[in-house]
Amino acid sequence: MAQEATKDFFISYNKADRPWAEWMAWQLEAEGYTTVLQAWDFLPGSNFVL
């Protein structure tokens, strides 16, 4: 069984904060961290319970 890679940060946000959350994820990833962000990592209608 393959193990899923862990991420450094899960960024949770509401609709109004999406631009800020995306900016934060870009900054973290530019520094070498890995992130999970709903807008990038989950398809609409998918079950994204971690």
mmCIF file with all atom_site columns, C-alpha atoms in Angstrom, residues 18-40:
data_model
loop_
_atom_site.group_PDB
_atom_site.id
_atom_site.type_symbol
_atom_site.label_atom_id
_atom_site.label_alt_id
_atom_site.label_comp_id
_atom_site.label_asym_id
_atom_site.label_entity_id
_atom_site.label_seq_id
_atom_site.pdbx_PDB_ins_code
_atom_site.Cartn_x
_atom_site.Cartn_y
_atom_site.Cartn_z
_atom_site.occupancy
_atom_site.B_iso_or_equiv
_atom_site.pdbx_formal_charge
_atom_site.auth_seq_id
_atom_site.auth_comp_id
_atom_site.auth_asym_id
_atom_site.auth_atom_id
_atom_site.pdbx_PDB_model_num
ATOM 1  C CA . ARG A 1 18 ? -9.700 33.118 -0.991 1.00 0.00 ? 18 ARG A CA 1
ATOM 2  C CA . PRO A 1 19 ? -7.277 35.656 -2.555 1.00 0.00 ? 19 PRO A CA 1
ATOM 3  C CA . TRP A 1 20 ? -5.413 36.007 0.740  1.00 0.00 ? 20 TRP A CA 1
ATOM 4  C CA . ALA A 1 21 ? -5.305 32.218 1.243  1.00 0.00 ? 21 ALA A CA 1
ATOM 5  C CA . GLU A 1 22 ? -3.940 31.673 -2.270 1.00 0.00 ? 22 GLU A CA 1
ATOM 6  C CA . TRP A 1 23 ? -1.303 34.358 -1.701 1.00 0.00 ? 23 TRP A CA 1
ATOM 7  C CA . MET A 1 24 ? -0.304 32.684 1.568  1.00 0.00 ? 24 MET A CA 1
ATOM 8  C CA . ALA A 1 25 ? -0.013 29.287 -0.142 1.00 0.00 ? 25 ALA A CA 1
ATOM 9  C CA . TRP A 1 26 ? 2.165  30.785 -2.906 1.00 0.00 ? 26 TRP A CA 1
ATOM 10 C CA . GLN A 1 27 ? 4.447  32.357 -0.293 1.00 0.00 ? 27 GLN A CA 1
ATOM 11 C CA . LEU A 1 28 ? 4.775  29.138 1.697  1.00 0.00 ? 28 LEU A CA 1
ATOM 12 C CA . GLU A 1 29 ? 5.451  27.036 -1.397 1.00 0.00 ? 29 GLU A CA 1
ATOM 13 C CA . ALA A 1 30 ? 8.040  29.562 -2.627 1.00 0.00 ? 30 ALA A CA 1
ATOM 14 C CA . GLU A 1 31 ? 9.875  28.937 0.663  1.00 0.00 ? 31 GLU A CA 1
ATOM 15 C CA . GLY A 1 32 ? 9.843  25.176 0.075  1.00 0.00 ? 32 GLY A CA 1
ATOM 16 C CA . TYR A 1 33 ? 6.834  24.163 2.169  1.00 0.00 ? 33 TYR A CA 1
ATOM 17 C CA . THR A 1 34 ? 3.979  22.037 0.863  1.00 0.00 ? 34 THR A CA 1
ATOM 18 C CA . THR A 1 35 ? 0.364  23.122 1.225  1.00 0.00 ? 35 THR A CA 1
ATOM 19 C CA . VAL A 1 36 ? -3.168 21.857 0.829  1.00 0.00 ? 36 VAL A CA 1
ATOM 20 C CA . LEU A 1 37 ? -5.578 24.491 -0.445 1.00 0.00 ? 37 LEU A CA 1
ATOM 21 C CA . GLN A 1 38 ? -9.167 23.746 -1.428 1.00 0.00 ? 38 GLN A CA 1
ATOM 22 C CA . ALA A 1 39 ? -9.016 25.869 -4.590 1.00 0.00 ? 39 ALA A CA 1
ATOM 23 C CA . TRP A 1 40 ? -5.955 23.957 -5.862 1.00 0.00 ? 40 TRP A CA 1
#
